[in-house]
Coordinates of N, CA, C and O in Angstrom, one line a residue:
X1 N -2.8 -6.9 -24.7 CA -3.5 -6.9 -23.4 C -3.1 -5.7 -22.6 O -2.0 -5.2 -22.6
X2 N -4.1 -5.3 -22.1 CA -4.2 -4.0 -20.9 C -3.4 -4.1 -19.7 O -3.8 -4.9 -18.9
X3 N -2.5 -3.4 -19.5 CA -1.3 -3.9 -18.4 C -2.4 -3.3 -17.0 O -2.9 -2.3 -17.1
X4 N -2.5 -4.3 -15.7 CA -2.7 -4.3 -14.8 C -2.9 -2.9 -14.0 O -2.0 -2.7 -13.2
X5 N -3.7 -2.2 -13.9 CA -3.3 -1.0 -13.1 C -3.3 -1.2 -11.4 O -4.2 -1.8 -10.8
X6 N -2.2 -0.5 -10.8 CA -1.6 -1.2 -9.8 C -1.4 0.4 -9.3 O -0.6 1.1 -9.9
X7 N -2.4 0.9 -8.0 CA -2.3 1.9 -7.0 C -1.5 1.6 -6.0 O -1.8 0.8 -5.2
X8 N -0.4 2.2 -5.9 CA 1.2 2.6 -5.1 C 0.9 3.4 -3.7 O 0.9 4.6 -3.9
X9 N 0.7 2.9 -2.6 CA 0.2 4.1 -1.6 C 1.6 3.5 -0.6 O 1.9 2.5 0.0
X10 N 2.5 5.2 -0.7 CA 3.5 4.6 0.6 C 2.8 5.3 1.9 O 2.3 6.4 1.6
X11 N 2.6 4.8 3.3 CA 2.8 4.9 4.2 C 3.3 5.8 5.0 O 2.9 5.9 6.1
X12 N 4.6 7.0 4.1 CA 5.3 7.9 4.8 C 5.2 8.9 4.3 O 5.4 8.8 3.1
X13 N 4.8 10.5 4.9 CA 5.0 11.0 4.3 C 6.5 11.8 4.2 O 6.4 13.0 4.0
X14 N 7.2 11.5 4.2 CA 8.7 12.1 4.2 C 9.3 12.1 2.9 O 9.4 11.1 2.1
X15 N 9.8 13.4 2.6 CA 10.1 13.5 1.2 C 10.9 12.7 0.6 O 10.8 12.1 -0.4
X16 N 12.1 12.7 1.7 CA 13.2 11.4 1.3 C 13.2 10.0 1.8 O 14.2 9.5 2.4
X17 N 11.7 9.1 1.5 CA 11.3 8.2 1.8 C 11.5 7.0 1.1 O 10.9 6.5 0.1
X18 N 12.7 6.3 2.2 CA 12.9 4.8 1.5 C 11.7 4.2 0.5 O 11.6 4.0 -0.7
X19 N 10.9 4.2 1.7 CA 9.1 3.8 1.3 C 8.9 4.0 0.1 O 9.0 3.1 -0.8
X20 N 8.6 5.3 -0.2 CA 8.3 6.2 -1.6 C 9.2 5.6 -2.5 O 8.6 5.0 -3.4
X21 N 10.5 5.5 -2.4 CA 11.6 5.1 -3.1 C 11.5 3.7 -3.8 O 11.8 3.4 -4.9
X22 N 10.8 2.8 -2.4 CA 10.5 1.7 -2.6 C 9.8 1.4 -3.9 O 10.2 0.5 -4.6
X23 N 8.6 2.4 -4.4 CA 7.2 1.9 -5.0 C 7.9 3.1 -6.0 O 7.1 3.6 -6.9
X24 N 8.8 3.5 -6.0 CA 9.1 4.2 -7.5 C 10.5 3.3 -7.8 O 11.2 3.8 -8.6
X25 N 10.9 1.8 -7.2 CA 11.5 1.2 -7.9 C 10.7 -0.1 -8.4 O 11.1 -0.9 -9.3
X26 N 9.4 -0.1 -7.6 CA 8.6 -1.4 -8.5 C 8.1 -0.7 -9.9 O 7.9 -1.4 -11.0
X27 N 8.0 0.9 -9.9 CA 7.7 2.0 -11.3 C 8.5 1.2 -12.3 O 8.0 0.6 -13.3
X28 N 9.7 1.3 -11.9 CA 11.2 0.6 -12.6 C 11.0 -0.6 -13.2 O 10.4 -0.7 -14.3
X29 N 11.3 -1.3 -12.7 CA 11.5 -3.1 -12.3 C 10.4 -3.8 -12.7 O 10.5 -5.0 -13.0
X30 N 9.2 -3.0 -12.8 CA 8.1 -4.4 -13.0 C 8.1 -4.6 -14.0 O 8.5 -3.8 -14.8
X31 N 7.5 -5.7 -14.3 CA 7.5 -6.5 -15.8 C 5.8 -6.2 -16.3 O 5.0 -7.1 -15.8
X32 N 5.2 -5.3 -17.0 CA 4.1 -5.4 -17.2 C 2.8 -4.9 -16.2 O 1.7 -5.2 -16.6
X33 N 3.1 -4.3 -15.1 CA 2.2 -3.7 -14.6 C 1.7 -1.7 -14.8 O 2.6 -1.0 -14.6
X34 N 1.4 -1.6 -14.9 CA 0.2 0.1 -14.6 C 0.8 0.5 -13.6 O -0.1 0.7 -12.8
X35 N 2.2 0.9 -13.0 CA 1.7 1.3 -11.4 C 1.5 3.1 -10.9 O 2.4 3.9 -11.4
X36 N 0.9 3.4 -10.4 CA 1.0 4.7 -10.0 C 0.8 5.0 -8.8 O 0.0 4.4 -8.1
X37 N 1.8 6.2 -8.4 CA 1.8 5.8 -6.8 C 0.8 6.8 -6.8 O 0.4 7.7 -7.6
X38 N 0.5 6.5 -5.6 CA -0.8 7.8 -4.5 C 0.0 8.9 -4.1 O 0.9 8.6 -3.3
X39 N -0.2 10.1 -4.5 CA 0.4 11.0 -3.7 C -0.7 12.2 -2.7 O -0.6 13.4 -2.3
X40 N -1.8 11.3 -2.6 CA -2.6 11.9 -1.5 C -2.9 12.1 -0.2 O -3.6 13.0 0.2
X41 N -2.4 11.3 0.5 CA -1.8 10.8 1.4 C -2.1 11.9 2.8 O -3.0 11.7 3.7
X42 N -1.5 12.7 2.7 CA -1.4 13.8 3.7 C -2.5 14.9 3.6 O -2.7 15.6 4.6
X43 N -3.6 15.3 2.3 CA -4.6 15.7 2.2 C -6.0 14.9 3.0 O -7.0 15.5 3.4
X44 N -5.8 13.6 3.2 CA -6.9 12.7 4.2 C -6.6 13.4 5.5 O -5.7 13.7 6.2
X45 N -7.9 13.6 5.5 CA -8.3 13.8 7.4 C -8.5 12.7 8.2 O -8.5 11.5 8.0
X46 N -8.8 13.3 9.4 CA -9.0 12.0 10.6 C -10.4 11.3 10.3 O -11.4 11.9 9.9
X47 N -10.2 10.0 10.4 CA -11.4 9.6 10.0 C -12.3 9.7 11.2 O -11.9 9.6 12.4
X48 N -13.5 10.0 10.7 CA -15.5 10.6 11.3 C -16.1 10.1 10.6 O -16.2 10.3 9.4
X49 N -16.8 9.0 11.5 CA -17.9 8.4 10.7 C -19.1 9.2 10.5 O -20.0 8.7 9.9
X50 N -19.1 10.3 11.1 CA -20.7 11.5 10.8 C -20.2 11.6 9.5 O -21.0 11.6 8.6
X51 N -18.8 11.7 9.2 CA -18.7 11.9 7.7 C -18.7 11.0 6.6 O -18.8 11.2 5.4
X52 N -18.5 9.7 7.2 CA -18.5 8.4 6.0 C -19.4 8.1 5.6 O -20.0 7.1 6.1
X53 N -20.0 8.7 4.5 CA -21.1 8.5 3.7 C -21.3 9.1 2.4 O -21.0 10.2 2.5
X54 N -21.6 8.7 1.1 CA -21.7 9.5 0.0 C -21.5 11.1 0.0 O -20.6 11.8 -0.5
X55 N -22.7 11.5 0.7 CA -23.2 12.6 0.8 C -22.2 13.3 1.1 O -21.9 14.1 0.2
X56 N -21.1 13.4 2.6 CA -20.3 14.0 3.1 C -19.5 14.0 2.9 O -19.0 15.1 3.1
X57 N -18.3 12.8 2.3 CA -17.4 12.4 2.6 C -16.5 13.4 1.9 O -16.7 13.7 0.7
X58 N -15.2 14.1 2.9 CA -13.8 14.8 2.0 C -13.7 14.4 0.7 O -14.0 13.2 0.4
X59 N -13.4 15.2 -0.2 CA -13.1 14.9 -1.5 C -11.5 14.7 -1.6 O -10.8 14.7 -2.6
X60 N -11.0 14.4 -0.4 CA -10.1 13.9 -0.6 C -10.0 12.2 -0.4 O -9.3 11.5 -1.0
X61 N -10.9 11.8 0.5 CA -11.7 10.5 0.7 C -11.9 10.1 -0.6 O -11.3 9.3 -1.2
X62 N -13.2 11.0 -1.0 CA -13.6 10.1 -2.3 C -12.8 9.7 -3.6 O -13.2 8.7 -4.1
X63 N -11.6 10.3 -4.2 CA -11.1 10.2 -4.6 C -9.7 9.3 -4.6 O -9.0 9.0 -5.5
X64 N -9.8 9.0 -3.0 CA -9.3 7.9 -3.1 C -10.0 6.8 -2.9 O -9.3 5.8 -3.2
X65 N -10.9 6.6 -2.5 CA -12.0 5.0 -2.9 C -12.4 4.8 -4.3 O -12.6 3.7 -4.6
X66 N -12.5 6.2 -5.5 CA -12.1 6.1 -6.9 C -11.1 5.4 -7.2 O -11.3 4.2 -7.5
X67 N -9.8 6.0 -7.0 CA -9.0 5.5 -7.3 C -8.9 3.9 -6.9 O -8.5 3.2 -7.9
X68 N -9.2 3.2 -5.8 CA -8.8 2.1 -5.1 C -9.6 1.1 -5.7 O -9.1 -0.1 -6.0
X69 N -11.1 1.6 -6.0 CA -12.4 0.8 -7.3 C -12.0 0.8 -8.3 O -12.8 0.0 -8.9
X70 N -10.7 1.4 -9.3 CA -10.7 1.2 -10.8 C -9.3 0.5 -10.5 O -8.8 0.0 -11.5
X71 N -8.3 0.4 -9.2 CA -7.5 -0.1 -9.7 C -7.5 -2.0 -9.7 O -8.3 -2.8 -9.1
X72 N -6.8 -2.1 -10.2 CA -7.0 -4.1 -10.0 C -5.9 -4.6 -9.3 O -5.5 -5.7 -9.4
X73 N -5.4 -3.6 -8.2 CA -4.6 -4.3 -7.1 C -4.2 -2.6 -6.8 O -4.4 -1.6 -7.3
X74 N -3.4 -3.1 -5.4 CA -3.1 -2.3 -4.3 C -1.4 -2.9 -4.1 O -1.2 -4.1 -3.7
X75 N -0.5 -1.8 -4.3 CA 0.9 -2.0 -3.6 C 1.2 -1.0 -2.5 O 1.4 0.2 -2.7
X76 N 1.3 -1.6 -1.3 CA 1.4 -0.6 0.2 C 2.8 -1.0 0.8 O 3.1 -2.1 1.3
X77 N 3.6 0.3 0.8 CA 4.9 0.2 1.3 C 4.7 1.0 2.6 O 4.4 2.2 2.7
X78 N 5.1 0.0 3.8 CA 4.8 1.1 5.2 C 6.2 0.8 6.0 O 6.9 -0.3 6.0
X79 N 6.5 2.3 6.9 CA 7.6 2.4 7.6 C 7.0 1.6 8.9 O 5.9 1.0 8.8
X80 N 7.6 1.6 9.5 CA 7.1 0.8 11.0 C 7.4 2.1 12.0 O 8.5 2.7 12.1
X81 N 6.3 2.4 12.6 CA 6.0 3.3 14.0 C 6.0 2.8 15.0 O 5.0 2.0 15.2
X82 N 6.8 3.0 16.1 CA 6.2 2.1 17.5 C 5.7 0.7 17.2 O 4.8 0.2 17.9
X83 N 6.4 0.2 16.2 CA 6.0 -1.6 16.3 C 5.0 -1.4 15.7 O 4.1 -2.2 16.1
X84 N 4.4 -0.5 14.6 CA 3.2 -0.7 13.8 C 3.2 0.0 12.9 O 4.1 0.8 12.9
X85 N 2.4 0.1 12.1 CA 2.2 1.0 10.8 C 1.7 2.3 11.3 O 1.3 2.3 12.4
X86 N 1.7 3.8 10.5 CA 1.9 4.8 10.5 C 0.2 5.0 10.8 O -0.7 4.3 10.5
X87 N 0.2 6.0 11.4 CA -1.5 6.8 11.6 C -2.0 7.0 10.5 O -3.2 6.8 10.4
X88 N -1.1 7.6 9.0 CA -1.9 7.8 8.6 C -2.1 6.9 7.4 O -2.8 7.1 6.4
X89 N -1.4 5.9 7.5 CA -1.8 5.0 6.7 C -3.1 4.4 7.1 O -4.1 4.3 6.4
X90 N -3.1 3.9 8.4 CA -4.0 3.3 9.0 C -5.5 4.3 8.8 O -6.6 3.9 8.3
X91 N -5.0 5.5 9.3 CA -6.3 6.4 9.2 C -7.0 6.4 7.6 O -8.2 6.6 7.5
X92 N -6.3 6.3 6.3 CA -6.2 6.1 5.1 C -7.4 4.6 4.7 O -8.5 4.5 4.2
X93 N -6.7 4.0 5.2 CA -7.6 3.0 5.0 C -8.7 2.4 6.3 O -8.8 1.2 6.5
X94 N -9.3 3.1 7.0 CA -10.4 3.3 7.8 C -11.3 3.9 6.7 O -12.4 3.4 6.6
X95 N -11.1 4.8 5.8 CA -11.9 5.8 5.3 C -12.5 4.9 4.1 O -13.5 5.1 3.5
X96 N -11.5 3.7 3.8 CA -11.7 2.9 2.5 C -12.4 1.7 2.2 O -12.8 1.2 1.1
X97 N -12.5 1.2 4.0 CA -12.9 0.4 4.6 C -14.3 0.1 4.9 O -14.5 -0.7 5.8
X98 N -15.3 0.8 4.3 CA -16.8 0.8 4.9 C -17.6 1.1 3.9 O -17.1 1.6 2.9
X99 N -18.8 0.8 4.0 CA -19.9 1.1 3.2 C -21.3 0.5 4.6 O -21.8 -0.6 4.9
X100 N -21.3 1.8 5.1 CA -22.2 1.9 6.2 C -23.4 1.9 5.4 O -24.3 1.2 5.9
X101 N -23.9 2.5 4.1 CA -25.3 2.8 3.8 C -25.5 1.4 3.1 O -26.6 1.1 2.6
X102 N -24.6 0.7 3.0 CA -25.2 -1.0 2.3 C -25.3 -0.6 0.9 O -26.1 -1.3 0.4
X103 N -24.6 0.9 -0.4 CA -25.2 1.0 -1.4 C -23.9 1.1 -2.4 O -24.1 1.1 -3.6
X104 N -22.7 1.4 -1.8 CA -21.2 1.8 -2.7 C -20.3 0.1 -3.1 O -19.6 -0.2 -4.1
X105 N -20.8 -0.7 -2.2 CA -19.4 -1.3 -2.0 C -18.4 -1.6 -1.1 O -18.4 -0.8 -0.2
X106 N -17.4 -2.4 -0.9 CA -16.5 -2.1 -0.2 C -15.1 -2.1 -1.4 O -15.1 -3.0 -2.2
X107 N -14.3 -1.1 -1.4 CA -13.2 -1.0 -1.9 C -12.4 -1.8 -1.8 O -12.2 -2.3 -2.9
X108 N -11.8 -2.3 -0.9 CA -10.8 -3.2 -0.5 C -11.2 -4.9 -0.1 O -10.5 -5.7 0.4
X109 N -12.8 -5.0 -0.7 CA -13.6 -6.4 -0.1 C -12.7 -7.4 -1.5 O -13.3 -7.1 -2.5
X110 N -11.8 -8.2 -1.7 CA -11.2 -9.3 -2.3 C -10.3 -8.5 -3.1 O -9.6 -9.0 -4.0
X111 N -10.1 -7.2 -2.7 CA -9.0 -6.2 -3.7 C -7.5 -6.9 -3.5 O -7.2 -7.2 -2.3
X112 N -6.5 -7.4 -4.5 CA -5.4 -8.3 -4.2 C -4.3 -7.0 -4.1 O -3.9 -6.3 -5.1
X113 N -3.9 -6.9 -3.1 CA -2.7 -6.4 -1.8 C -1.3 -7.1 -1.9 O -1.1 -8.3 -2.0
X114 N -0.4 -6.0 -1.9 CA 0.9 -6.5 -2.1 C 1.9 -5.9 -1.3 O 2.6 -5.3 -2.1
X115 N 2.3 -5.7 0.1 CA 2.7 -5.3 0.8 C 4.2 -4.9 1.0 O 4.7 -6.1 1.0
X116 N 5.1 -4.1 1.1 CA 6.5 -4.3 1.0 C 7.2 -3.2 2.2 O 6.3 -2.5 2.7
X117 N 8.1 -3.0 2.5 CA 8.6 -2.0 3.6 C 10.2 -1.8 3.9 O 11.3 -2.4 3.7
X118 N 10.0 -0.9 4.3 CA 11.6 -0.4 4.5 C 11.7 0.3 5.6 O 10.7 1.0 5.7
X119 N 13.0 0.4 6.9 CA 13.5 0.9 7.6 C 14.9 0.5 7.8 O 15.3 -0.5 7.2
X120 N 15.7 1.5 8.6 CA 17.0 1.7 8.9 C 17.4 0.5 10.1 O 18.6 0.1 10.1
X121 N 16.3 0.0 11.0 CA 16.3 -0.5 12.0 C 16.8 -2.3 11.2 O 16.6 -2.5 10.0
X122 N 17.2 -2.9 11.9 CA 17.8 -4.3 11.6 C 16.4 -5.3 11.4 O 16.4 -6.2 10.5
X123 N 15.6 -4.9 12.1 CA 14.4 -5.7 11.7 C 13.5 -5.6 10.7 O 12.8 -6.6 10.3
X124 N 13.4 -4.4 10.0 CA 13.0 -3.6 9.0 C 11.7 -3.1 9.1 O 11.6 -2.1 9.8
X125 N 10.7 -3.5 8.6 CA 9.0 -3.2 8.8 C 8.5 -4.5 9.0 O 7.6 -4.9 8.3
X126 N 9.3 -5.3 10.1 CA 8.5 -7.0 10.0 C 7.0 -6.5 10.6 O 5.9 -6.7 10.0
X127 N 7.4 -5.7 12.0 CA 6.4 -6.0 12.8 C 5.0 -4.6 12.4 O 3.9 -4.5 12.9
X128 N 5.8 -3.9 11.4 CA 4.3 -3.0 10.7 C 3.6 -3.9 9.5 O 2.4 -3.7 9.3
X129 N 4.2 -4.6 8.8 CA 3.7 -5.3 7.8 C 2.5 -6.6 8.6 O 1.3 -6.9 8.5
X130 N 3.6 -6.9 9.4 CA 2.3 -7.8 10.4 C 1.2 -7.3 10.6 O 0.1 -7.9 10.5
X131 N 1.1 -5.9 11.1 CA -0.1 -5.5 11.5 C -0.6 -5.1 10.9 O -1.7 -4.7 11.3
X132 N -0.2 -4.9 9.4 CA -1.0 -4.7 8.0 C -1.9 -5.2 7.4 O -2.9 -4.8 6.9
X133 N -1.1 -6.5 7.4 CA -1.8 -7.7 7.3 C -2.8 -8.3 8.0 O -3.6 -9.2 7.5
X134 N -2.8 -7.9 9.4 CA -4.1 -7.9 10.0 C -5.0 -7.0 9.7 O -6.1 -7.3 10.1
X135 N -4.9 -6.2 9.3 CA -5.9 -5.0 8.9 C -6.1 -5.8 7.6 O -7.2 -6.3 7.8
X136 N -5.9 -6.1 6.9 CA -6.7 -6.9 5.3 C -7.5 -7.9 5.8 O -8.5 -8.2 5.3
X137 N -6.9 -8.4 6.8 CA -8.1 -9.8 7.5 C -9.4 -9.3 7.1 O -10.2 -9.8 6.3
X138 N -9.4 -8.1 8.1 CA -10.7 -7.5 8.5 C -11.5 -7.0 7.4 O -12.8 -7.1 7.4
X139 N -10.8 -6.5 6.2 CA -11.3 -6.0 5.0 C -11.4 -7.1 4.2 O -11.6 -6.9 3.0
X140 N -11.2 -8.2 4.5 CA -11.1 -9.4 3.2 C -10.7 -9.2 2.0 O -11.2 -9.6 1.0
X141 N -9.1 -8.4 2.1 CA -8.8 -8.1 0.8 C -7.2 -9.6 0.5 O -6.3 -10.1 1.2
X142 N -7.5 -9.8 -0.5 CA -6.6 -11.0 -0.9 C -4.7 -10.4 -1.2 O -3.9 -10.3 -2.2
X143 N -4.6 -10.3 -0.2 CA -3.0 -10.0 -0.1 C -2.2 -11.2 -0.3 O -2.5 -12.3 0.2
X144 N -0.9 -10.9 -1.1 CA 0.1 -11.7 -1.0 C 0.7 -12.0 -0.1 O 1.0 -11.2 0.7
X145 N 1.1 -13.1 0.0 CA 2.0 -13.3 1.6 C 3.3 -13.8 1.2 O 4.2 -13.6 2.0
X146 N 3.6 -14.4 -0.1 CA 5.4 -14.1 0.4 C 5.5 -14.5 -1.5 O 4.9 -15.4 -2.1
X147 N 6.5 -13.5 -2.0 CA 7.6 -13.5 -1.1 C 7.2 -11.9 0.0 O 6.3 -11.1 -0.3
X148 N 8.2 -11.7 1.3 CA 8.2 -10.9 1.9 C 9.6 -10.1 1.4 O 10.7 -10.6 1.0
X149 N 9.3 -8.6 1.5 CA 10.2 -7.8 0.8 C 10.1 -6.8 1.9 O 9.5 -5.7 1.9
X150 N 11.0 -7.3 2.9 CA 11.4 -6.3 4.5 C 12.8 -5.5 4.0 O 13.9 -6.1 4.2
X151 N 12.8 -4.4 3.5 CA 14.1 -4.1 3.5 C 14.8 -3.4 4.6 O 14.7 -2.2 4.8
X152 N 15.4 -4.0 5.3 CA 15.6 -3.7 6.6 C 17.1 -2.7 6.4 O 17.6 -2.4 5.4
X153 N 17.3 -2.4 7.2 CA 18.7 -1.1 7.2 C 18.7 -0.6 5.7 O 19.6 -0.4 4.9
X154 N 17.2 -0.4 5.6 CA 17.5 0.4 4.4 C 18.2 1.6 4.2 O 17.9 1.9 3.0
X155 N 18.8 2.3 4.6 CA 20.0 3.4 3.9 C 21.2 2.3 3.3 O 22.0 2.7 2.5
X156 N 21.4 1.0 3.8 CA 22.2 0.2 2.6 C 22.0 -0.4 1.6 O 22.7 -1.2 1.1
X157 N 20.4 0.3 1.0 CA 20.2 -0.4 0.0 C 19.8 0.5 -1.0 O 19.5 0.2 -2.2
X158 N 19.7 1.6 -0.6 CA 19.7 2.9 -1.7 C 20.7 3.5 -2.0 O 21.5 3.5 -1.0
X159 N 21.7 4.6 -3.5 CA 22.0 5.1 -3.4 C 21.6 6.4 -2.6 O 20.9 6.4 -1.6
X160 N 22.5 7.6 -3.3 CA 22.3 8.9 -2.8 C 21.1 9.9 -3.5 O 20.4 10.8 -3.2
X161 N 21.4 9.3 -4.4 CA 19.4 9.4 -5.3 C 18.2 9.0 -4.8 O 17.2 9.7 -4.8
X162 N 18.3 8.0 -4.3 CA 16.9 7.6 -3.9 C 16.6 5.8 -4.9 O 15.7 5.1 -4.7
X163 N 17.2 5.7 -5.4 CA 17.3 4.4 -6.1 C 17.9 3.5 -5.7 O 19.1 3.5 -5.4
X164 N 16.9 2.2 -5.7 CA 17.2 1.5 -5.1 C 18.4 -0.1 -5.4 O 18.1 -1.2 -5.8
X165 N 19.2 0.3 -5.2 CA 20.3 -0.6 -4.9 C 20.8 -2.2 -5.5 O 21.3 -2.8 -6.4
X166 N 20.2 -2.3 -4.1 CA 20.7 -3.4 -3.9 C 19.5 -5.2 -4.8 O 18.4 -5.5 -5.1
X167 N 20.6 -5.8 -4.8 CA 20.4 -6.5 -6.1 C 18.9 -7.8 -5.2 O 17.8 -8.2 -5.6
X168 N 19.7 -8.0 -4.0 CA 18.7 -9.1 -3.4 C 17.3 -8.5 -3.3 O 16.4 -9.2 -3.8
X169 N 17.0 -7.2 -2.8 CA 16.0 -6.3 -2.7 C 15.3 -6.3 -4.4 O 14.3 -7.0 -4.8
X170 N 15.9 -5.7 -5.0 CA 15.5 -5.8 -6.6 C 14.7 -7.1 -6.6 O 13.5 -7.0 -6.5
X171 N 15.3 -8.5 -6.8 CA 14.5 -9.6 -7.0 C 13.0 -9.9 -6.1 O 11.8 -10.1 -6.6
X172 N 13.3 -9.9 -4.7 CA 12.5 -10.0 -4.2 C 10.8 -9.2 -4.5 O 9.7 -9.8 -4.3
X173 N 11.1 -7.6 -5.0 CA 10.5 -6.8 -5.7 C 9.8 -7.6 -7.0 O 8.6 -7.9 -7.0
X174 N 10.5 -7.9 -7.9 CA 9.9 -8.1 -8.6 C 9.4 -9.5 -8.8 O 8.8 -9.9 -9.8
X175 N 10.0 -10.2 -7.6 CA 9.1 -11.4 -7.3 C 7.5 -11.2 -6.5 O 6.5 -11.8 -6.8
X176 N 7.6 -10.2 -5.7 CA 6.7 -9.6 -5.5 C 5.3 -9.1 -6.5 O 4.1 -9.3 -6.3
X177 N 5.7 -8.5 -7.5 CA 5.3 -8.1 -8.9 C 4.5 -8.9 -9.6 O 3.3 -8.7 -9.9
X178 N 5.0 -9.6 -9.7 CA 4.7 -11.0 -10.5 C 3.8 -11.8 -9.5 O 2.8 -11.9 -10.1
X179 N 3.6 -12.4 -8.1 CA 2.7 -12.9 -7.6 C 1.8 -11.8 -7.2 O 1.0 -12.1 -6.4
X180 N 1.8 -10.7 -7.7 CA 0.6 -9.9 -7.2 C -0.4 -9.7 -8.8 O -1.6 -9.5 -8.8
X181 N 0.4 -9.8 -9.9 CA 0.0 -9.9 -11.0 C -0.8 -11.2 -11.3 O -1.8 -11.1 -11.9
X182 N -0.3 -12.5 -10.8 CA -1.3 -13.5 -11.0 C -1.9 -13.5 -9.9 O -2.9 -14.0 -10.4
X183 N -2.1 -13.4 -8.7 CA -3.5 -13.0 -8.2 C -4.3 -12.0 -8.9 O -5.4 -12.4 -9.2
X184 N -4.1 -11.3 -9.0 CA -5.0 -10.2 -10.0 C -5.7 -10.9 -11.4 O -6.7 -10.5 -11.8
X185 N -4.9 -11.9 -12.1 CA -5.0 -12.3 -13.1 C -6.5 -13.4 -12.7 O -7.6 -13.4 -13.2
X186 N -6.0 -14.2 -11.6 CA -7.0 -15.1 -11.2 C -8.4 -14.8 -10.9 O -9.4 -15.4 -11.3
X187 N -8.2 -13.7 -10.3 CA -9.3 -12.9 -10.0 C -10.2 -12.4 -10.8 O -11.3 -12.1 -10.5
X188 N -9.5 -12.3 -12.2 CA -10.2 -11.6 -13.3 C -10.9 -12.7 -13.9 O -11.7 -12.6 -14.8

């Protein structure tokens, strides 16, 4: 059987990013998924809807609504900004989010979402993952809801590599993995 392919989009672009770190330890850790992270991220422009359409759209757009149509799930690791997710994640998935001409699709319409996050702060990404998850409402994409994998004061849970640590974190991850795998599975 064809292992799952599973599109990795962190949230941050910071080179030394827990986030990033995060979705190159589900690379590690998972048991049988495809995953590959997005490293597009910062090539998306501001989303313009004169430009959301076949015809116009950035090639850096289309290429990620490619990518987001062949994969069979979505793992999104976001830092928390001001009590919410990052601009350009948000801006990221505005661009992914529409089919104004009624003739593509929607990318993200029952796509199964697997959410995870990291910060330094004691709370971790509770309250960006919340508002993440309200953005899938809107897209009707079938996100997991727990287990929840907030790694909070994350610099204690990485070495000095970038690898991720700590052992409670680890499970939760790949408890994670695995309920996003049998949604996907169901789905099929």
């Amino acid at each position: 059987m064809t292992p799952f392919k599973i599109l990795a989009i962190s949230g941050s672009l910071r080179a030394d990013s827990h986030n990033t770190a995060l979705l190159r330890a589900a690379q590690k850790f998972n048991t049988g998924l495809d995953i590959e992270i997005y490293e597009g991220l910062r090539e998306i422009p501001p989303y313009d809807m004169d430009l959301d359409n076949p015809q116009h759209r950035p090639a850096a757009v289309v290429d990620l609504r490619r990518r987001i149509n062949e994969a069979d799930g979505l793992l999104i690791a976001t830092p928390e900004f001001n009590y919410s997710i990052p601009g350009v994640l948000k801006n990221a998935i505005d661009w992914v989010s529409t089919d104004w001409t009624k003739t593509e699709g929607l990318p993200l319409l029952r796509k199964p979402v697997a959410i995870l996050g990291a910060a330094p702060t004691n709370f971790g990404s509770v309250r960006a993952q919340l508002a993440l998850r309200q953005v899938f409402v809107w897209t009707e994409s079938d996100v997991v809801v727990k287990p929840e994998v907030i790694a909070f004061r994350s610099h204690e849970r990485f070495d000095d590599e970038g690898n991720l640590v700590d052992e409670t974190t680890i499970e939760l991850l790949q408890s994670l993995l695995t309920v996003l795998a049998v949604k996907i599975e169901r789905a099929s």
